[in-house]
XYZ file of C-alpha atoms in Angstrom:
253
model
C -28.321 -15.659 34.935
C -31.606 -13.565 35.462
C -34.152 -13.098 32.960
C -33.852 -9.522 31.120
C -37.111 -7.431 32.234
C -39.669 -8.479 30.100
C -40.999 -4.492 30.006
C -37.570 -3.459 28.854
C -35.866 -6.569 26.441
C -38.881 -8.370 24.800
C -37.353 -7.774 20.586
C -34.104 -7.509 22.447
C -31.068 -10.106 21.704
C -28.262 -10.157 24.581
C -25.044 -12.115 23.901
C -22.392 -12.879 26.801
C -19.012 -14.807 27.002
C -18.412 -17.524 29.026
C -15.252 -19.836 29.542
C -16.234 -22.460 27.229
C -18.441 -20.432 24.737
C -17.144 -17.146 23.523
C -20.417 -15.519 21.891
C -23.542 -17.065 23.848
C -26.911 -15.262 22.372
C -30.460 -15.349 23.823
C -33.367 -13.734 23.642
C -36.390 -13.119 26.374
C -38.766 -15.328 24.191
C -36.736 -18.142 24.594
C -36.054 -20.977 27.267
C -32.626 -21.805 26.185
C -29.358 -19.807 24.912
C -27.513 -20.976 22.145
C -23.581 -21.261 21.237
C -22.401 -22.095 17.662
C -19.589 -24.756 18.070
C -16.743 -25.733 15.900
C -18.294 -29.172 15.152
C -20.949 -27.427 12.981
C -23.671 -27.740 15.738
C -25.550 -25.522 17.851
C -25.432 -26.284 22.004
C -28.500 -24.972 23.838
C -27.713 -23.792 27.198
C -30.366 -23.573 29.582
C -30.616 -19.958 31.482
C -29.689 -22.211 34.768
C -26.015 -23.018 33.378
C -25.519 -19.640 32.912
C -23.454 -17.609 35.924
C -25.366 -14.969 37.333
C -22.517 -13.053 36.869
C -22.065 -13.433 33.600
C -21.896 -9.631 32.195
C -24.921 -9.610 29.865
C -24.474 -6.846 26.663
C -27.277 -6.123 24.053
C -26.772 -7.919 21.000
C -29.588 -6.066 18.736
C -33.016 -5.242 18.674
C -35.966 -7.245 16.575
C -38.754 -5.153 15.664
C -40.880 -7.951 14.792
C -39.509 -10.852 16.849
C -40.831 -14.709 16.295
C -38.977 -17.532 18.044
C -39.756 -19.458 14.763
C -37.912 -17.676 12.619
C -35.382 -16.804 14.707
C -34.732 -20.630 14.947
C -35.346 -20.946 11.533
C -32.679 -18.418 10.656
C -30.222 -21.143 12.984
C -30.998 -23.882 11.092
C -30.592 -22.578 8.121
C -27.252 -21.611 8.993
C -26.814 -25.039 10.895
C -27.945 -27.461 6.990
C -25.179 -24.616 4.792
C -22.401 -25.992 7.504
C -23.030 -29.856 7.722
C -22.615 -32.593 5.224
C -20.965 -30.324 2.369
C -17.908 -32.627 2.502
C -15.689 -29.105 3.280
C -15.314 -26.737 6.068
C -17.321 -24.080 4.946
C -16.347 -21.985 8.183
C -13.476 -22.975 10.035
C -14.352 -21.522 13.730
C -17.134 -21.128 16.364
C -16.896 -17.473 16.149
C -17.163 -17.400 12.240
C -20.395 -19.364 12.291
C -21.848 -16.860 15.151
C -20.809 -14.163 12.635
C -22.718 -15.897 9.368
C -25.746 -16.331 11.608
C -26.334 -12.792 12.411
C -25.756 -12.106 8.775
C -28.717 -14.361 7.709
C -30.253 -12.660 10.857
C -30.270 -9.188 9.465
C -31.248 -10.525 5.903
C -34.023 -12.059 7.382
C -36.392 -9.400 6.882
C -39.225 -10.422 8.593
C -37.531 -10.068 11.786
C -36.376 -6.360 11.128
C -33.171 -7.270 12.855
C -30.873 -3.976 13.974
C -27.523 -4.530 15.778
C -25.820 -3.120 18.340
C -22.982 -1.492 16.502
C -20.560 -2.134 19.473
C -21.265 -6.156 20.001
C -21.169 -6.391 16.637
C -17.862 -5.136 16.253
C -16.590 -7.246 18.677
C -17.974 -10.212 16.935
C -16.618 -9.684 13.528
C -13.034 -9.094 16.065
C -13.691 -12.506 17.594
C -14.600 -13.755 14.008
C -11.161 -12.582 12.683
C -9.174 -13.648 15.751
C -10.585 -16.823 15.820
C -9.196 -17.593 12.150
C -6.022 -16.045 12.985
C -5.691 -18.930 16.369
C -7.347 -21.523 13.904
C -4.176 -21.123 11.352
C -2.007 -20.211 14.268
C -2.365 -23.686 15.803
C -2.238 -25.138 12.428
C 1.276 -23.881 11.759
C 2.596 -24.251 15.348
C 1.213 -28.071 14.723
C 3.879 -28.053 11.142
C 6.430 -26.840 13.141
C 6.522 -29.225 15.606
C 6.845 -31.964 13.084
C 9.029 -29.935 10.915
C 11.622 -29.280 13.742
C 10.935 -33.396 14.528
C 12.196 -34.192 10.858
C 14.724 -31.700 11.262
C 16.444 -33.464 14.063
C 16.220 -36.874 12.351
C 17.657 -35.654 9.321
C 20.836 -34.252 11.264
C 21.441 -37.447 12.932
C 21.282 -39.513 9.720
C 23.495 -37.185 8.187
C 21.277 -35.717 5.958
C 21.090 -32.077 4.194
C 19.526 -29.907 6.825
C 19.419 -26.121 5.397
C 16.345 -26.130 3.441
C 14.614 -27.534 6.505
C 16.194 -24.883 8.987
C 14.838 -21.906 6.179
C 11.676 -23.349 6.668
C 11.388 -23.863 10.349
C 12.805 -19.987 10.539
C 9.751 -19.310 7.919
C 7.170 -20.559 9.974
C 8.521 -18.596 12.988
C 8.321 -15.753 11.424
C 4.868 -16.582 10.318
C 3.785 -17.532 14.179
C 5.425 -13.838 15.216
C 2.875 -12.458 12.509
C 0.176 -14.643 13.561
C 0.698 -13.432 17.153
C 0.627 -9.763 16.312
C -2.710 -9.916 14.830
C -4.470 -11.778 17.427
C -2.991 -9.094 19.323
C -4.286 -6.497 17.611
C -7.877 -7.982 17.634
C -7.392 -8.412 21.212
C -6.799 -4.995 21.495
C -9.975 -3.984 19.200
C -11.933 -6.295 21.161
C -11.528 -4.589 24.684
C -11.825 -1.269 23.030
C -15.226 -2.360 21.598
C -16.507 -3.408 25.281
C -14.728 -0.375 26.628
C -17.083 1.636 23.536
C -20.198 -0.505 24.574
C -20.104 0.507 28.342
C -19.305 4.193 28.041
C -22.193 4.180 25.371
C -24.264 2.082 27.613
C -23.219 4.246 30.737
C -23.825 7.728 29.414
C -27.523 6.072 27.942
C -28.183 5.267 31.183
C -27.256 8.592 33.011
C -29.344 10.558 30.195
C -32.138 8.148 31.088
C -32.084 8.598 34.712
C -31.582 12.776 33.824
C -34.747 12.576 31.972
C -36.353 10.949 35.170
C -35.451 13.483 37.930
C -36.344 16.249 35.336
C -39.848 14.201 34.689
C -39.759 14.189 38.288
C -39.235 17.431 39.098
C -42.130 18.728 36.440
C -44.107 15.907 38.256
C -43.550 17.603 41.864
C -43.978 20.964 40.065
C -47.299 20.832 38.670
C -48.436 18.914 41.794
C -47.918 22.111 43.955
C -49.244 23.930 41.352
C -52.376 22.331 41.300
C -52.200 22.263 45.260
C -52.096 26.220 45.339
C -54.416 26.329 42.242
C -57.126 24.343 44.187
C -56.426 26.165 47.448
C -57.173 29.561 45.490
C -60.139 27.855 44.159
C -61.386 27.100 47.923
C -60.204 29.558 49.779
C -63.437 31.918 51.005
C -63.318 34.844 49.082
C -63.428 38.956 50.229
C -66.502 40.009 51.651
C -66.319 42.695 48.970
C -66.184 39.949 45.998
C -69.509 38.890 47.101
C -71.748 41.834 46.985
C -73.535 42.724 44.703
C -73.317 46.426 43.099
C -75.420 49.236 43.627
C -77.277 46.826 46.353
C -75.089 47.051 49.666
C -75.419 49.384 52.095
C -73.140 50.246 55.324
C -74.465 49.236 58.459
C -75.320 52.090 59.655
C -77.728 52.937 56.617
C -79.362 49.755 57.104
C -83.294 49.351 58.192
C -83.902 48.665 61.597
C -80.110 49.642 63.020
């Protein structure tokens, strides 16, 4: 992926998905991006792993960036999710979403997001806890339906274990809905981001032909101005009153 403009993104955060990392954030002052992961660490991606058509969107703006404290800020969020003996956040996404928390209460960075990634990173968040307990259950019923089938061929009592198994199915059809649902919020978040970003850019390029145009404008206008300025004036203009005579009045002719 190429470098955002360094005129244009310098406090600007950009995030982008990729196959393996759903929420991968980087900034202009830095060398590396950097994915939360489920593990409870941080992988840094160098800019050269990253496709150069990955589709890049603005993640926020820092008004008084420092690559210090921005790392800071990760590490902080990297010590509250290691060796406390307990998942403190169950998914990738979840993490992502605490670290821009601590990002915008970081006040020395003057952090403001982009109302549109955010949203779809509190809808990956939500999703991602959704799959997380999704699997989870899908993982029980497996071994549920496994115990199941031995009980019936040893004869056993089977009907609290089929109420169950039709429980969690029921449960999985839930499950399913709402990752569907956050699905859908999540491509009408991107859909949000590039109309926003679209009609941004067409008012930007508006204000440029009309800068233009004012440009072109007051350069013939200075043109004509200068060629009044020049231009040899009326023999008339140039005498003086009470002092010119006709020709024919004059001495000698």
């Amino acid at each position: 992926m190429s470098r955002p403009k360094k005129e244009d993104s310098k406090y600007t955060a950009y995030w982008c998905d990729l196959k393996d990392d759903l929420f991968v954030i980087f900034t202009l002052s830095d060398n590396e991006a950097i994915a939360f992961q489920k593990d409870k660490t941080m992988k840094k991606i160098p800019y050269r792993d990253i496709p150069r058509n990955a589709k890049r969107r603005e993640l926020g703006t820092f008004y008084d960036y420092k690559l210090k404290r921005f790392q800071s800020v990760a590490k902080k969020v990297m010590e509250l999710n290691k060796g406390t003996g307990e998942k403190r956040e169950k998914t990738a996404m979840e993490i992502t979403k605490t670290f821009i928390n601590f990002v915008y209460e970081e006040e020395k960075l003057k952090f403001r997001g982009n109302r549109w990634s955010i949203s779809i990173l509190d809808a990956y968040a939500i999703k991602s806890s959704y799959k997380e307990e999704l699997d989870e259950l899908k993982e029980s019923q497996v071994n549920l339906k496994k115990e199941l089938e031995n009980a019936k061929k040893a004869g056993k009592g089977v009907t609290a274990a089929s109420r169950a198994v039709d429980d969690m199915k029921l449960s999985i059809d839930s499950l399913n809905d709402y990752i569907n649902k956050e699905n859908t919020r999540i491509k009408e978040y991107k859909n949000n981001y590039d109309k926003e970003k679209k009609e941004q850019a067409e008012e930007a390029e508006k204000k440029k032909e009309q800068a233009e145009k004012k440009r072109k404008e007051d350069e013939i206008a200075e043109k004509k101005r200068l060629a009044d300025w020049n231009r040899p004036l009326p023999r008339d203009a140039t005498m003086w009153k009470g002092d010119y005579k006709p020709k024919s009045e004059r001495k000698g002719k």
